[in-house]
Coordinates of C-alpha atoms and ligand atoms in Angstrom, one line a residue:
M1 CA -1.6 18.1 -17.3
K2 CA -3.6 16.6 -20.0
L3 CA -6.2 14.0 -19.3
Y4 CA -7.3 11.2 -22.3
H5 CA -10.9 12.3 -21.9
A6 CA -14.3 11.4 -23.6
P7 CA -17.9 13.0 -22.6
A8 CA -19.3 9.5 -22.1
S9 CA -16.9 7.8 -19.6
P10 CA -18.3 7.4 -15.9
F11 CA -14.5 7.0 -15.0
V12 CA -13.6 10.0 -16.8
R13 CA -16.6 11.9 -15.3
K14 CA -15.5 10.7 -11.9
V15 CA -11.9 12.7 -12.4
M16 CA -13.7 16.1 -13.8
V17 CA -16.2 15.9 -10.9
L18 CA -12.9 15.8 -8.6
L19 CA -11.7 19.1 -10.5
H20 CA -15.1 20.8 -10.3
E21 CA -15.4 20.0 -6.5
A22 CA -11.6 21.9 -6.2
Q23 CA -12.2 24.0 -8.4
A24 CA -9.3 23.4 -10.7
T25 CA -10.2 22.9 -14.0
D26 CA -7.7 25.1 -15.4
R27 CA -5.0 22.3 -13.6
V28 CA -5.9 20.0 -16.9
T29 CA -5.9 20.0 -20.7
L30 CA -8.7 17.5 -22.2
I31 CA -7.5 15.6 -25.6
P32 CA -10.2 13.6 -26.6
A33 CA -10.0 10.1 -27.0
A34 CA -12.4 7.3 -28.3
G35 CA -11.7 3.4 -28.8
H36 CA -13.7 0.3 -27.6
P37 CA -12.2 -3.3 -26.9
L38 CA -12.3 -3.7 -30.6
D39 CA -10.5 -1.1 -31.5
A40 CA -8.1 1.1 -29.5
G41 CA -8.8 4.5 -32.1
T42 CA -7.2 7.1 -30.6
M43 CA -7.4 5.8 -26.5
P44 CA -3.3 6.8 -25.3
V45 CA -1.5 2.9 -25.5
D46 CA 1.7 4.8 -25.8
R47 CA 0.7 6.5 -22.5
N48 CA -1.5 3.2 -21.4
P49 CA -0.5 -0.1 -22.4
L50 CA -4.2 -1.1 -21.5
G51 CA -5.7 1.7 -24.3
K52 CA -8.3 2.6 -21.7
I53 CA -9.4 6.3 -20.4
P54 CA -8.3 8.4 -18.1
A55 CA -5.5 8.6 -18.6
L56 CA -3.1 11.7 -16.7
E57 CA -0.2 13.1 -18.2
R58 CA 1.7 14.6 -15.8
P59 CA 5.0 16.9 -16.3
D60 CA 7.4 15.3 -13.9
G61 CA 6.1 11.1 -14.0
P62 CA 4.6 8.5 -15.4
T63 CA 0.9 9.0 -16.9
L64 CA -1.2 7.6 -14.2
Y65 CA -4.0 5.6 -15.2
D66 CA -7.2 3.8 -13.7
S67 CA -9.7 6.5 -12.7
R68 CA -9.1 5.6 -9.4
V69 CA -4.9 6.3 -9.5
I70 CA -6.1 9.2 -10.8
T71 CA -8.4 10.9 -8.2
R72 CA -6.0 9.8 -5.7
Y73 CA -3.3 11.6 -6.8
L74 CA -5.2 15.1 -7.9
D75 CA -6.5 14.7 -4.2
D76 CA -3.6 14.6 -3.4
L77 CA -2.3 17.0 -5.1
L78 CA -4.9 20.0 -5.2
R79 CA -5.2 18.6 -1.4
A80 CA -9.4 18.7 -2.6
G81 CA -10.4 15.8 0.9
L82 CA -11.9 13.5 -1.1
Y83 CA -10.8 10.3 0.7
P84 CA -11.3 10.8 4.4
A85 CA -9.3 9.6 7.1
A86 CA -9.6 6.5 7.8
P87 CA -11.3 4.4 9.5
R88 CA -14.5 5.7 7.3
L89 CA -11.3 6.2 4.3
W90 CA -12.2 2.3 4.4
D91 CA -16.1 2.1 4.1
S92 CA -15.3 5.2 1.5
L93 CA -13.2 3.3 -0.8
T94 CA -15.1 0.3 -1.0
I95 CA -18.4 2.4 -1.7
E96 CA -15.9 3.9 -4.8
A97 CA -15.1 0.2 -5.9
T98 CA -18.9 -0.9 -5.7
G99 CA -19.7 2.5 -7.8
D100 CA -16.8 1.9 -9.9
G101 CA -17.9 -1.9 -10.6
I102 CA -21.5 -0.5 -11.8
A103 CA -20.0 1.8 -14.4
E104 CA -18.0 -1.4 -15.3
A105 CA -20.9 -3.6 -15.9
A106 CA -23.2 -1.1 -17.9
V107 CA -19.6 -0.1 -19.6
L108 CA -19.5 -4.0 -20.5
M109 CA -23.2 -4.0 -21.5
R110 CA -22.8 -1.3 -24.2
Y111 CA -20.1 -2.9 -25.8
E112 CA -22.0 -5.9 -25.7
M113 CA -24.6 -4.8 -27.4
H114 CA -23.7 -1.6 -29.2
V115 CA -19.9 -3.0 -30.2
R116 CA -19.6 -6.6 -31.0
P117 CA -20.8 -8.0 -34.3
E118 CA -25.2 -8.5 -34.1
A119 CA -24.0 -11.8 -34.7
T120 CA -22.0 -12.9 -31.9
R121 CA -24.0 -10.7 -29.3
S122 CA -25.2 -12.8 -26.5
A123 CA -28.2 -10.8 -24.4
A124 CA -28.1 -14.1 -21.5
W125 CA -24.2 -12.3 -20.8
A126 CA -25.3 -8.7 -20.8
D127 CA -28.0 -9.7 -18.4
A128 CA -25.4 -11.4 -15.7
Q129 CA -23.6 -7.9 -16.1
W130 CA -27.0 -6.2 -15.0
Q131 CA -27.5 -9.0 -13.0
K132 CA -24.0 -7.6 -11.0
I133 CA -25.6 -4.0 -11.2
A134 CA -28.8 -5.1 -9.5
R135 CA -26.7 -7.0 -6.9
A136 CA -24.8 -4.0 -5.6
L137 CA -27.3 -1.5 -6.4
A138 CA -28.9 -3.0 -3.2
A139 CA -26.1 -3.0 -1.4
L140 CA -25.7 0.3 -2.2
E141 CA -29.8 0.5 -0.9
D142 CA -29.3 -1.3 1.8
R143 CA -26.2 -0.7 3.3
W144 CA -24.6 2.4 2.6
M145 CA -27.1 5.3 2.4
S146 CA -26.1 6.7 6.1
H147 CA -22.2 7.0 4.5
L148 CA -23.9 8.5 1.0
S149 CA -25.7 10.8 2.7
G150 CA -22.1 12.6 4.6
P151 CA -19.4 14.7 4.2
L152 CA -18.3 14.4 0.1
D153 CA -15.7 11.8 -1.0
M154 CA -14.2 10.4 -3.8
G155 CA -17.1 7.0 -2.8
Q156 CA -20.0 9.1 -3.4
V157 CA -18.8 10.9 -6.5
A158 CA -18.5 7.1 -7.8
V159 CA -21.6 6.2 -7.2
A160 CA -23.0 9.0 -9.3
C161 CA -21.3 8.7 -11.8
A162 CA -22.6 5.1 -11.7
I163 CA -26.0 6.3 -12.0
G164 CA -25.3 8.8 -14.3
Y165 CA -24.3 6.3 -16.5
L166 CA -27.5 3.9 -15.8
D167 CA -29.5 6.9 -16.8
F168 CA -27.3 7.9 -20.1
R169 CA -27.0 4.2 -21.5
H170 CA -29.4 2.1 -19.4
A171 CA -32.4 4.2 -18.7
E172 CA -35.0 1.1 -19.7
R173 CA -33.5 -1.0 -16.7
E174 CA -35.9 1.4 -15.0
W175 CA -33.2 1.0 -11.7
R176 CA -34.9 3.4 -9.4
S177 CA -38.2 1.6 -8.8
T178 CA -36.6 -0.9 -6.8
H179 CA -34.4 1.6 -5.2
P180 CA -36.2 4.5 -3.6
A181 CA -33.2 5.6 -1.3
L182 CA -30.8 6.0 -3.5
A183 CA -32.8 7.5 -6.1
T184 CA -33.6 10.2 -3.4
W185 CA -30.0 10.5 -3.0
Y186 CA -29.3 10.8 -6.6
T187 CA -31.5 14.0 -7.3
T188 CA -29.9 15.8 -4.7
F189 CA -26.1 14.7 -5.5
S190 CA -26.6 15.6 -8.9
A191 CA -27.8 18.8 -8.4
R192 CA -24.4 19.7 -8.0
P193 CA -22.8 22.4 -9.9
S194 CA -20.1 19.7 -10.6
M195 CA -22.4 16.9 -11.8
R196 CA -24.3 19.1 -13.8
A197 CA -21.1 20.8 -15.1
T198 CA -20.0 16.8 -15.9
A199 CA -23.1 15.1 -18.0
P200 CA -22.5 12.7 -19.9
H201 CA -23.2 12.4 -24.3
A202 CA -22.1 11.0 -26.8
Ligands
LIG1 C1 -20.1 5.4 -23.9 O1 -20.8 5.5 -25.5 O2 -21.5 4.7 -23.6 C2 -18.0 5.1 -23.6 C3 -17.7 5.9 -24.3 C4 -16.4 5.8 -23.4 C5 -16.0 5.2 -22.5 C6 -16.9 4.5 -21.7 C7 -18.1 4.4 -22.1

């Protein structure tokens, strides 16, 4: 299988963490892909019409895209066990969506302030994205710490990859100062070999 990949993407990282946790990194070949909303670049528009990574090319079916589709597929294929049975599954999927939402808003902020032509950048728009992130971090801190500290699942992986991206691109926002329980959890989670092996870089 071929995985269209960029080392800075928190969505690619989710897939890579799953592969590391399942000890199955040898099952995919990484294909570098780079682009952004203003230019698809080398992103695989013939594989994913949305021009987004990750995308997973399979030998026996259409290319899969959207990190949640890919992780569900790989979890099933590799019997990784990162999606629990219902009813815990519903919490896990909600937490995964929360992590993905944080990552999406954080990537949009990055594009707004670094990719959009300078004259049309809106700091207010970027701040509104941060408000979404702040609400999501507060929800994790208030409601989901017990789940995050439970058996490993993709909800935890998504949150950790999103937080890793905040540290990578938005460290000046200092999310730890207002989310102490999440900060403690992340210190432990980010020490996992799967997280260490996939730390974001340009
Ligand atoms: C980044 O450089 O921040 C980035 C690269 C690819 C996907 C998302 C973010």
